[in-house]
mmCIF file of C-alpha atoms in Angstrom:
data_model
loop_
_atom_site.group_PDB
_atom_site.id
_atom_site.type_symbol
_atom_site.label_atom_id
_atom_site.label_comp_id
_atom_site.label_asym_id
_atom_site.label_seq_id
_atom_site.Cartn_x
_atom_site.Cartn_y
_atom_site.Cartn_z
ATOM 1 C CA MET W 1 -18.398 21.105 16.910
ATOM 2 C CA SER W 2 -15.136 21.188 18.795
ATOM 3 C CA SER W 3 -12.901 24.236 18.443
ATOM 4 C CA GLY W 4 -10.374 22.384 16.242
ATOM 5 C CA SER W 5 -12.912 20.726 13.964
ATOM 6 C CA ILE W 6 -12.617 21.791 10.319
ATOM 7 C CA LEU W 7 -14.657 19.164 8.520
ATOM 8 C CA ARG W 8 -17.125 16.688 9.921
ATOM 9 C CA LEU W 9 -18.549 13.874 7.792
ATOM 10 C CA VAL W 10 -21.518 12.168 9.394
ATOM 11 C CA GLY W 11 -23.161 9.020 8.071
ATOM 12 C CA ALA W 12 -26.246 7.157 9.281
ATOM 13 C CA GLN W 13 -24.637 3.676 9.516
ATOM 14 C CA HIS W 14 -21.308 4.108 7.775
ATOM 15 C CA GLY W 15 -19.466 6.840 5.911
ATOM 16 C CA PHE W 16 -16.846 7.134 3.217
ATOM 17 C CA VAL W 17 -15.362 9.552 0.696
ATOM 18 C CA GLU W 18 -15.187 8.331 -2.907
ATOM 19 C CA PHE W 19 -12.602 9.403 -5.506
ATOM 20 C CA PHE W 20 -13.460 9.773 -9.217
ATOM 21 C CA PRO W 21 -10.303 11.399 -10.683
ATOM 22 C CA PHE W 22 -11.433 10.917 -14.297
ATOM 23 C CA GLY W 23 -15.100 11.742 -13.842
ATOM 24 C CA LYS W 24 -17.992 9.590 -12.698
ATOM 25 C CA ALA W 25 -18.328 7.865 -16.087
ATOM 26 C CA GLN W 26 -14.826 6.356 -15.665
ATOM 27 C CA GLY W 27 -15.796 4.845 -12.328
ATOM 28 C CA ARG W 28 -14.606 5.101 -8.760
ATOM 29 C CA LYS W 29 -10.844 4.620 -8.340
ATOM 30 C CA GLY W 30 -10.691 4.586 -4.560
ATOM 31 C CA TRP W 31 -12.329 5.454 -1.277
ATOM 32 C CA LEU W 32 -11.548 6.340 2.328
ATOM 33 C CA GLY W 33 -13.826 5.597 5.226
ATOM 34 C CA TYR W 34 -15.912 2.962 6.949
ATOM 35 C CA GLY W 35 -17.202 0.772 4.143
ATOM 36 C CA THR W 36 -20.039 -1.180 5.749
ATOM 37 C CA ALA W 37 -22.664 -0.670 8.422
ATOM 38 C CA GLY W 38 -21.126 -1.107 11.868
ATOM 39 C CA ASP W 39 -17.557 -1.187 10.509
ATOM 40 C CA THR W 40 -15.019 0.203 12.995
ATOM 41 C CA THR W 41 -11.963 -0.121 10.725
ATOM 42 C CA LEU W 42 -10.909 2.970 8.780
ATOM 43 C CA THR W 43 -10.019 1.792 5.263
ATOM 44 C CA LEU W 44 -8.051 3.468 2.484
ATOM 45 C CA LYS W 45 -8.891 1.520 -0.679
ATOM 46 C CA ALA W 46 -7.287 2.073 -4.082
ATOM 47 C CA ASN W 47 -8.198 0.198 -7.252
ATOM 48 C CA SER W 48 -4.569 0.478 -8.349
ATOM 49 C CA ALA W 49 -1.275 1.023 -6.558
ATOM 50 C CA LEU W 50 -1.268 3.006 -3.321
ATOM 51 C CA ARG W 51 1.472 5.377 -2.172
ATOM 52 C CA LEU W 52 1.986 6.982 1.219
ATOM 53 C CA ASP W 53 4.438 9.848 0.789
ATOM 54 C CA SER W 54 5.948 11.906 3.605
ATOM 55 C CA GLY W 55 8.266 14.025 1.461
ATOM 56 C CA SER W 56 11.454 12.272 2.597
ATOM 57 C CA ALA W 57 10.277 8.670 2.331
ATOM 58 C CA ARG W 58 7.456 6.761 0.725
ATOM 59 C CA ILE W 59 5.749 3.401 0.985
ATOM 60 C CA ASP W 60 4.421 1.867 -2.235
ATOM 61 C CA LEU W 61 1.779 -0.845 -2.195
ATOM 62 C CA ASP W 62 1.606 -2.259 -5.711
ATOM 63 C CA ASN W 63 -1.618 -4.003 -6.682
ATOM 64 C CA ALA W 64 0.259 -6.332 -9.072
ATOM 65 C CA SER W 65 2.501 -7.719 -6.325
ATOM 66 C CA PRO W 66 2.046 -8.731 -2.691
ATOM 67 C CA ALA W 67 5.239 -6.812 -1.875
ATOM 68 C CA VAL W 68 5.522 -3.554 0.054
ATOM 69 C CA TYR W 69 8.256 -1.213 -1.190
ATOM 70 C CA ILE W 70 9.794 1.386 1.122
ATOM 71 C CA LYS W 71 11.752 4.026 -0.789
ATOM 72 C CA SER W 72 13.320 7.414 -0.241
ATOM 73 C CA SER W 73 11.634 10.342 -1.978
ATOM 74 C CA SER W 74 14.293 10.167 -4.719
ATOM 75 C CA GLY W 75 13.375 6.535 -5.427
ATOM 76 C CA GLY W 76 16.343 4.893 -3.696
ATOM 77 C CA ASP W 77 16.026 2.310 -0.967
ATOM 78 C CA ALA W 78 15.179 3.510 2.537
ATOM 79 C CA THR W 79 15.804 1.894 5.898
ATOM 80 C CA ALA W 80 12.893 -0.103 7.275
ATOM 81 C CA TYR W 81 12.468 -1.215 10.858
ATOM 82 C CA ALA W 82 10.199 -4.105 11.759
ATOM 83 C CA LYS W 83 9.236 -5.744 15.014
ATOM 84 C CA THR W 84 8.726 -9.118 13.344
ATOM 85 C CA PHE W 85 9.897 -10.476 10.029
ATOM 86 C CA THR W 86 8.538 -13.400 8.028
ATOM 87 C CA PRO W 87 10.803 -14.446 5.150
ATOM 88 C CA THR W 88 9.084 -15.434 1.929
ATOM 89 C CA SER W 89 10.129 -16.708 -1.454
ATOM 90 C CA ARG W 90 9.421 -14.671 -4.593
ATOM 91 C CA ARG W 91 9.109 -16.686 -7.787
ATOM 92 C CA GLU W 92 9.899 -13.728 -10.079
ATOM 93 C CA LEU W 93 13.403 -13.465 -8.559
ATOM 94 C CA LYS W 94 14.245 -17.116 -9.237
ATOM 95 C CA LYS W 95 15.368 -17.031 -12.852
ATOM 96 C CA ASN W 96 18.338 -18.586 -14.637
ATOM 97 C CA ILE W 97 19.202 -20.809 -11.688
ATOM 98 C CA GLU W 98 21.763 -23.500 -12.473
ATOM 99 C CA LEU W 99 22.850 -26.454 -10.407
ATOM 100 C CA PHE W 100 26.042 -25.923 -8.451
ATOM 101 C CA LYS W 101 28.944 -27.774 -10.078
ATOM 102 C CA ARG W 102 31.277 -29.249 -7.523
ATOM 103 C CA VAL W 103 34.907 -28.257 -8.046
ATOM 104 C CA ASN W 104 37.830 -30.318 -6.868
ATOM 105 C CA ARG W 105 39.680 -28.871 -3.929
ATOM 106 C CA VAL W 106 43.247 -27.744 -4.597
#
């Protein structure tokens, strides 16, 4: 082991840590690791919403929506920086839309 190593998890073909917060009878709610033999992608999988929290900001990934929410720790909006941006259209925001009525110019 290296001098800074605290915990080493070793698998034969792949390795992961499973989370059962309500006991094994309630089923696995998430896992972290390499899910299949030969997998080189580290995965954090949650069966529900997923939150990454730094104390001053958080990122919420909601399993009921394809959206990613970036919030401050108090729940308000936080600034997000992106290299690329792809605009999309969200159906749930398009409610009570009425046709524009043309008004005569004065």
